[in-house]
Amino acid sequence: MLNGFIKSLRTPFSRFREDLFFKRIDLTKVPKHVAIIMDGNGRWAAKRGLPRLAGHRAGAEAIRRTIRAAADVGVKYLTLYAFSVENWKRPRDEVRGLMNLFEETLRKELQELHEKGIKINVIGHLEELSKSTQRCFREAMELTANNKEMILNIALNYGGRVEIADAAREIARAVRDGKMALESIKPETLADYLYTSGSPDPELLIRTSGELRVSNFLLWQIAYTELWVTAALWPDFEKADFYQAIYEFQQRKRRFGGLEAD
Ligand code: FPP
């Protein structure tokens, strides 16, 4: 009952914050690429005495809201950290539950995402997941392959160091096979061999739950990315938080190692 009461107060306040930040955003200067470390599902569930999976379920709702918020302001690339190569260390039941949730969420949302022109792209070692999870994501990628409104990168079985090692191996292979000169290797060469090749680097990285870490996410790509951390746990992340992050990003001075322009 208390929860219901708090929720009923929160809704008008959330709308107020949503409007407040949305109106402040300069729609001509929205970052092209936003990446998100969605953290805190487990703690959200624990605070409520619920199983961790209930937190992940609530997290899937936060994803829905966030995709909409990103589309509303015209973000072109949204990259979400859904499952890291380190997440296999979690209890087997949680991993199984998460995989089922990925499939269920994707099946439920796919048509709407497709209608909105969103292209789904998995980054990470999809081939190591179960046949059924692979099929589900491959079908989603196939269906949405020609969509142009937004690219939704889902980092699944993803690790930043694995990604860089994969790129280094491919470059070494090209050199060995005489397709690339050793002296021609530059930072841009490596970028071309990453899973995100062809996409701009994220200008903004959002992390929830207050942790100040990058957790092996897009290590190469975030060299000059602005970080924005909120104490909100991922299931509590609202459109207003997303808009706030965009607005505050727009107030920052980015120098890329140079001096501030006048
Ligand atoms: C981090 O919280 C969250 C995850 C590892 C999983 C996020 C996945 C979803 C919300 C479902 C996504 C669905 C699709 C289709 C992409 P945590 O478990 O690390 O929380 P804790 O740090 O509080 O324990």
CSV table of C-alpha atoms and ligand atoms in Angstrom, one decimal:
chain,number,residue,atom,x,y,z
A,1,MET,CA,0.0,0.0,0.0
A,2,LEU,CA,2.8,2.4,1.0
A,3,ASN,CA,4.6,1.4,-2.3
A,4,GLY,CA,1.4,2.3,-4.3
A,5,PHE,CA,1.2,5.7,-2.4
A,6,ILE,CA,4.9,6.5,-3.1
A,7,LYS,CA,4.4,5.5,-6.8
A,8,SER,CA,1.3,7.7,-7.1
A,9,LEU,CA,3.4,10.7,-5.9
A,10,ARG,CA,6.4,9.8,-8.0
A,11,THR,CA,4.5,9.8,-11.3
A,12,PRO,CA,3.6,13.5,-11.5
A,13,PHE,CA,7.0,14.4,-10.2
A,14,SER,CA,8.7,12.2,-12.8
A,15,ARG,CA,6.6,13.9,-15.5
A,16,PHE,CA,7.6,17.3,-14.2
A,17,ARG,CA,11.4,16.3,-14.3
A,18,GLU,CA,10.9,14.8,-17.7
A,19,ASP,CA,9.4,18.0,-19.1
A,20,LEU,CA,12.0,20.2,-17.3
A,21,PHE,CA,15.0,18.4,-18.8
A,22,PHE,CA,13.5,17.7,-22.2
A,23,LYS,CA,12.8,21.4,-22.7
A,24,ARG,CA,16.4,22.3,-21.8
A,25,ILE,CA,17.9,19.9,-24.3
A,26,ASP,CA,19.4,21.5,-27.4
A,27,LEU,CA,18.0,19.1,-30.0
A,28,THR,CA,20.7,20.3,-32.5
A,29,LYS,CA,23.5,19.1,-30.3
A,30,VAL,CA,22.3,15.6,-29.1
A,31,PRO,CA,25.2,13.1,-28.9
A,32,LYS,CA,25.0,10.7,-31.8
A,33,HIS,CA,26.1,7.7,-29.7
A,34,VAL,CA,25.1,7.0,-26.1
A,35,ALA,CA,26.3,3.9,-24.3
A,36,ILE,CA,24.9,2.6,-21.0
A,37,ILE,CA,26.1,0.4,-18.2
A,38,MET,CA,22.8,-0.8,-16.7
A,39,ASP,CA,23.7,-1.6,-13.2
A,40,GLY,CA,21.8,-2.3,-10.0
A,41,ASN,CA,19.1,-4.8,-10.9
A,42,GLY,CA,20.1,-7.2,-8.1
A,43,ARG,CA,20.2,-4.5,-5.5
A,44,TRP,CA,16.8,-3.1,-6.6
A,45,ALA,CA,15.4,-6.6,-6.1
A,46,ALA,CA,17.2,-7.2,-2.7
A,47,LYS,CA,15.8,-3.9,-1.3
A,48,ARG,CA,12.3,-5.3,-2.0
A,49,GLY,CA,13.1,-8.8,-0.7
A,50,LEU,CA,12.6,-10.1,-4.3
A,51,PRO,CA,14.7,-12.6,-6.3
A,52,ARG,CA,17.4,-11.1,-8.4
A,53,LEU,CA,15.5,-12.0,-11.6
A,54,ALA,CA,12.6,-9.7,-10.5
A,55,GLY,CA,15.2,-6.9,-10.7
A,56,HIS,CA,16.3,-7.9,-14.2
A,57,ARG,CA,12.6,-8.0,-15.2
A,58,ALA,CA,12.1,-4.5,-13.9
A,59,GLY,CA,15.4,-3.6,-15.7
A,60,ALA,CA,13.9,-4.7,-19.0
A,61,GLU,CA,11.1,-2.1,-18.5
A,62,ALA,CA,13.7,0.5,-17.9
A,63,ILE,CA,15.2,-0.5,-21.3
A,64,ARG,CA,11.9,0.1,-23.0
A,65,ARG,CA,11.7,3.6,-21.5
A,66,THR,CA,15.3,4.4,-22.4
A,67,ILE,CA,15.0,3.4,-26.0
A,68,ARG,CA,11.9,5.7,-26.3
A,69,ALA,CA,13.7,8.5,-24.6
A,70,ALA,CA,16.7,8.1,-26.9
A,71,ALA,CA,14.5,8.0,-30.0
A,72,ASP,CA,12.6,11.2,-28.7
A,73,VAL,CA,15.8,13.3,-28.8
A,74,GLY,CA,17.2,11.7,-31.9
A,75,VAL,CA,20.1,9.6,-30.6
A,76,LYS,CA,21.4,7.6,-33.6
A,77,TYR,CA,23.4,4.8,-31.8
A,78,LEU,CA,22.4,3.4,-28.4
A,79,THR,CA,24.7,0.7,-26.9
A,80,LEU,CA,23.5,-1.3,-23.9
A,81,TYR,CA,25.6,-3.5,-21.8
A,82,ALA,CA,23.3,-6.5,-21.3
A,83,PHE,CA,25.7,-9.4,-20.5
A,84,SER,CA,29.5,-9.4,-20.0
A,85,VAL,CA,32.0,-12.2,-20.6
A,86,GLU,CA,32.4,-12.0,-16.8
A,87,ASN,CA,28.7,-12.5,-16.1
A,88,TRP,CA,29.1,-16.3,-16.6
A,89,LYS,CA,30.5,-16.3,-13.0
A,90,ARG,CA,27.0,-15.7,-11.7
A,91,PRO,CA,24.8,-18.6,-10.4
A,92,ARG,CA,23.6,-20.9,-13.2
A,93,ASP,CA,20.0,-20.1,-12.4
A,94,GLU,CA,20.5,-16.4,-12.8
A,95,VAL,CA,22.3,-16.8,-16.1
A,96,ARG,CA,19.6,-19.1,-17.4
A,97,GLY,CA,16.9,-16.7,-16.2
A,98,LEU,CA,18.7,-13.8,-17.9
A,99,MET,CA,19.0,-15.6,-21.2
A,100,ASN,CA,15.3,-16.4,-21.1
A,101,LEU,CA,14.5,-12.8,-20.3
A,102,PHE,CA,16.6,-11.6,-23.2
A,103,GLU,CA,14.6,-13.9,-25.6
A,104,GLU,CA,11.2,-13.0,-24.0
A,105,THR,CA,11.9,-9.3,-24.1
A,106,LEU,CA,13.1,-9.3,-27.7
A,107,ARG,CA,10.2,-11.4,-28.9
A,108,LYS,CA,7.8,-9.0,-27.1
A,109,GLU,CA,9.4,-5.8,-28.3
A,110,LEU,CA,10.7,-6.8,-31.8
A,111,GLN,CA,7.7,-5.7,-33.9
A,112,GLU,CA,7.5,-2.3,-32.3
A,113,LEU,CA,11.3,-1.7,-32.5
A,114,HIS,CA,11.1,-2.7,-36.2
A,115,GLU,CA,8.1,-0.4,-36.9
A,116,LYS,CA,10.1,2.5,-35.2
A,117,GLY,CA,12.9,1.9,-37.7
A,118,ILE,CA,15.4,0.6,-35.1
A,119,LYS,CA,18.2,-1.7,-36.3
A,120,ILE,CA,19.2,-4.3,-33.7
A,121,ASN,CA,22.9,-5.3,-33.7
A,122,VAL,CA,24.5,-7.7,-31.2
A,123,ILE,CA,28.1,-7.0,-30.2
A,124,GLY,CA,29.9,-9.8,-28.5
A,125,HIS,CA,30.4,-13.6,-28.9
A,126,LEU,CA,26.8,-14.5,-29.8
A,127,GLU,CA,27.9,-17.9,-31.1
A,128,GLU,CA,28.8,-19.1,-27.5
A,129,LEU,CA,25.1,-18.7,-26.4
A,130,SER,CA,22.4,-21.3,-26.6
A,131,LYS,CA,21.0,-22.2,-30.0
A,132,SER,CA,17.7,-20.7,-29.1
A,133,THR,CA,19.2,-17.4,-27.8
A,134,GLN,CA,21.3,-17.2,-31.0
A,135,ARG,CA,18.3,-17.8,-33.2
A,136,CYS,CA,16.2,-15.2,-31.5
A,137,PHE,CA,18.9,-12.4,-31.8
A,138,ARG,CA,19.9,-13.5,-35.4
A,139,GLU,CA,16.2,-13.3,-36.5
A,140,ALA,CA,15.9,-9.8,-34.9
A,141,MET,CA,19.1,-8.6,-36.6
A,142,GLU,CA,17.9,-10.0,-40.0
A,143,LEU,CA,14.4,-8.4,-39.7
A,144,THR,CA,15.8,-5.0,-38.8
A,145,ALA,CA,18.9,-5.0,-40.9
A,146,ASN,CA,17.8,-2.2,-43.2
A,147,ASN,CA,16.4,0.1,-40.5
A,148,LYS,CA,17.9,3.5,-40.3
A,149,GLU,CA,16.3,5.5,-37.5
A,150,MET,CA,18.6,4.2,-34.7
A,151,ILE,CA,21.1,1.5,-34.3
A,152,LEU,CA,20.5,-0.4,-31.0
A,153,ASN,CA,23.7,-2.3,-30.1
A,154,ILE,CA,23.2,-4.9,-27.5
A,155,ALA,CA,26.4,-6.0,-25.9
A,156,LEU,CA,25.9,-9.7,-25.2
A,157,ASN,CA,28.7,-12.0,-24.0
A,158,TYR,CA,30.8,-8.9,-24.5
A,159,GLY,CA,34.2,-7.9,-23.1
A,160,GLY,CA,36.2,-4.9,-24.0
A,161,ARG,CA,39.5,-6.7,-23.7
A,162,VAL,CA,38.2,-9.7,-25.7
A,163,GLU,CA,37.1,-7.2,-28.4
A,164,ILE,CA,40.6,-5.6,-28.6
A,165,ALA,CA,42.2,-9.1,-28.7
A,166,ASP,CA,39.9,-10.2,-31.5
A,167,ALA,CA,40.8,-7.1,-33.5
A,168,ALA,CA,44.5,-7.6,-32.9
A,169,ARG,CA,44.2,-11.2,-34.0
A,170,GLU,CA,42.5,-10.2,-37.2
A,171,ILE,CA,45.0,-7.5,-38.0
A,172,ALA,CA,47.9,-10.0,-37.3
A,173,ARG,CA,46.2,-12.4,-39.7
A,174,ALA,CA,45.9,-9.8,-42.4
A,175,VAL,CA,49.7,-8.9,-42.0
A,176,ARG,CA,50.6,-12.6,-42.0
A,177,ASP,CA,48.6,-13.2,-45.2
A,178,GLY,CA,50.3,-10.2,-46.9
A,179,LYS,CA,47.0,-8.2,-47.0
A,180,MET,CA,48.3,-5.4,-44.7
A,181,ALA,CA,51.6,-3.7,-44.3
A,182,LEU,CA,52.9,-3.8,-40.7
A,183,GLU,CA,53.9,-0.1,-40.9
A,184,SER,CA,50.4,0.9,-42.0
A,185,ILE,CA,48.8,0.0,-38.7
A,186,LYS,CA,47.3,3.1,-37.0
A,187,PRO,CA,44.7,3.6,-34.2
A,188,GLU,CA,42.1,3.9,-37.0
A,189,THR,CA,43.1,0.5,-38.3
A,190,LEU,CA,42.3,-1.0,-34.9
A,191,ALA,CA,39.0,0.9,-34.7
A,192,ASP,CA,38.1,-0.6,-38.1
A,193,TYR,CA,38.4,-4.1,-36.7
A,194,LEU,CA,36.3,-3.6,-33.5
A,195,TYR,CA,32.7,-4.9,-33.3
A,196,THR,CA,31.6,-1.2,-33.5
A,197,SER,CA,33.5,-0.6,-36.8
A,198,GLY,CA,31.6,2.1,-38.8
A,199,SER,CA,29.9,3.6,-35.7
A,200,PRO,CA,31.1,6.9,-34.1
A,201,ASP,CA,32.6,6.5,-30.6
A,202,PRO,CA,30.1,7.2,-27.9
A,203,GLU,CA,30.2,10.8,-26.8
A,204,LEU,CA,28.4,9.9,-23.6
A,205,LEU,CA,28.6,6.9,-21.2
A,206,ILE,CA,25.8,6.6,-18.6
A,207,ARG,CA,26.2,4.3,-15.6
A,208,THR,CA,23.6,3.6,-13.0
A,209,SER,CA,23.8,2.5,-9.4
A,210,GLY,CA,26.6,5.0,-8.5
A,211,GLU,CA,29.5,2.7,-9.3
A,212,LEU,CA,32.5,4.6,-10.7
A,213,ARG,CA,33.9,1.9,-13.0
A,214,VAL,CA,33.9,1.2,-16.7
A,215,SER,CA,33.7,-2.6,-16.2
A,216,ASN,CA,35.5,-3.7,-19.4
A,217,PHE,CA,32.9,-1.9,-21.6
A,218,LEU,CA,33.9,-0.4,-24.9
A,219,LEU,CA,37.5,0.2,-23.6
A,220,TRP,CA,38.9,1.5,-26.9
A,221,GLN,CA,35.9,3.5,-27.9
A,222,ILE,CA,35.5,5.5,-24.7
A,223,ALA,CA,38.9,7.2,-24.8
A,224,TYR,CA,37.3,10.6,-24.9
A,225,THR,CA,33.8,9.8,-23.8
A,226,GLU,CA,32.0,11.9,-21.2
A,227,LEU,CA,30.9,9.8,-18.2
A,228,TRP,CA,27.7,10.5,-16.4
A,229,VAL,CA,26.9,8.4,-13.3
A,230,THR,CA,23.6,8.4,-11.4
A,231,ALA,CA,22.9,6.8,-8.0
A,232,ALA,CA,19.6,5.5,-9.4
A,233,LEU,CA,19.4,1.7,-9.7
A,234,TRP,CA,18.8,0.6,-13.3
A,235,PRO,CA,15.1,-0.4,-12.8
A,236,ASP,CA,14.4,3.1,-11.4
A,237,PHE,CA,16.1,4.8,-14.3
A,238,GLU,CA,13.5,7.0,-16.0
A,239,LYS,CA,13.2,9.1,-19.1
A,240,ALA,CA,13.9,12.1,-17.0
A,241,ASP,CA,17.2,10.7,-16.0
A,242,PHE,CA,18.1,10.1,-19.6
A,243,TYR,CA,17.2,13.6,-20.6
A,244,GLN,CA,19.1,15.0,-17.6
A,245,ALA,CA,22.2,13.1,-18.7
A,246,ILE,CA,21.9,14.6,-22.2
A,247,TYR,CA,21.3,18.1,-20.9
A,248,GLU,CA,24.3,17.9,-18.5
A,249,PHE,CA,26.4,16.5,-21.3
A,250,GLN,CA,25.6,19.5,-23.4
A,251,GLN,CA,26.9,21.8,-20.6
A,252,ARG,CA,30.3,20.1,-20.6
A,253,LYS,CA,33.4,21.5,-22.4
A,254,ARG,CA,35.1,18.8,-24.4
A,255,ARG,CA,38.7,19.4,-25.2
A,256,PHE,CA,40.0,16.1,-26.5
A,257,GLY,CA,43.4,16.9,-25.0
A,258,GLY,CA,43.6,20.3,-26.7
A,259,LEU,CA,42.7,23.7,-25.4
A,260,GLU,CA,39.2,25.1,-25.0
A,261,ALA,CA,37.9,26.8,-28.1
A,262,ASP,CA,36.8,30.4,-27.6
B,1,FPP,C1,23.1,-5.4,-14.0
B,1,FPP,O1,22.5,-5.5,-12.7
B,1,FPP,C2,22.2,-5.9,-15.1
B,1,FPP,C3,22.5,-7.0,-15.9
B,1,FPP,C4,23.7,-7.7,-15.9
B,1,FPP,C5,21.5,-7.4,-17.0
B,1,FPP,C6,20.7,-6.4,-17.7
B,1,FPP,C7,19.7,-7.0,-18.6
B,1,FPP,C8,18.4,-6.7,-18.7
B,1,FPP,C9,17.8,-5.6,-17.9
B,1,FPP,C10,17.4,-7.4,-19.6
B,1,FPP,C11,17.8,-6.9,-21.0
B,1,FPP,C12,17.0,-7.4,-22.2
B,1,FPP,C13,17.5,-7.3,-23.5
B,1,FPP,C14,16.7,-7.9,-24.6
B,1,FPP,C15,18.8,-6.6,-23.8
B,1,FPP,P1,23.2,-6.4,-11.6
B,1,FPP,O2,22.7,-7.7,-11.7
B,1,FPP,O3,24.7,-6.3,-11.8
B,1,FPP,O4,22.8,-5.7,-10.3
B,1,FPP,P2,23.7,-5.6,-8.9
B,1,FPP,O5,25.0,-4.9,-9.2
B,1,FPP,O6,22.8,-4.8,-8.1
B,1,FPP,O7,23.8,-7.0,-8.5
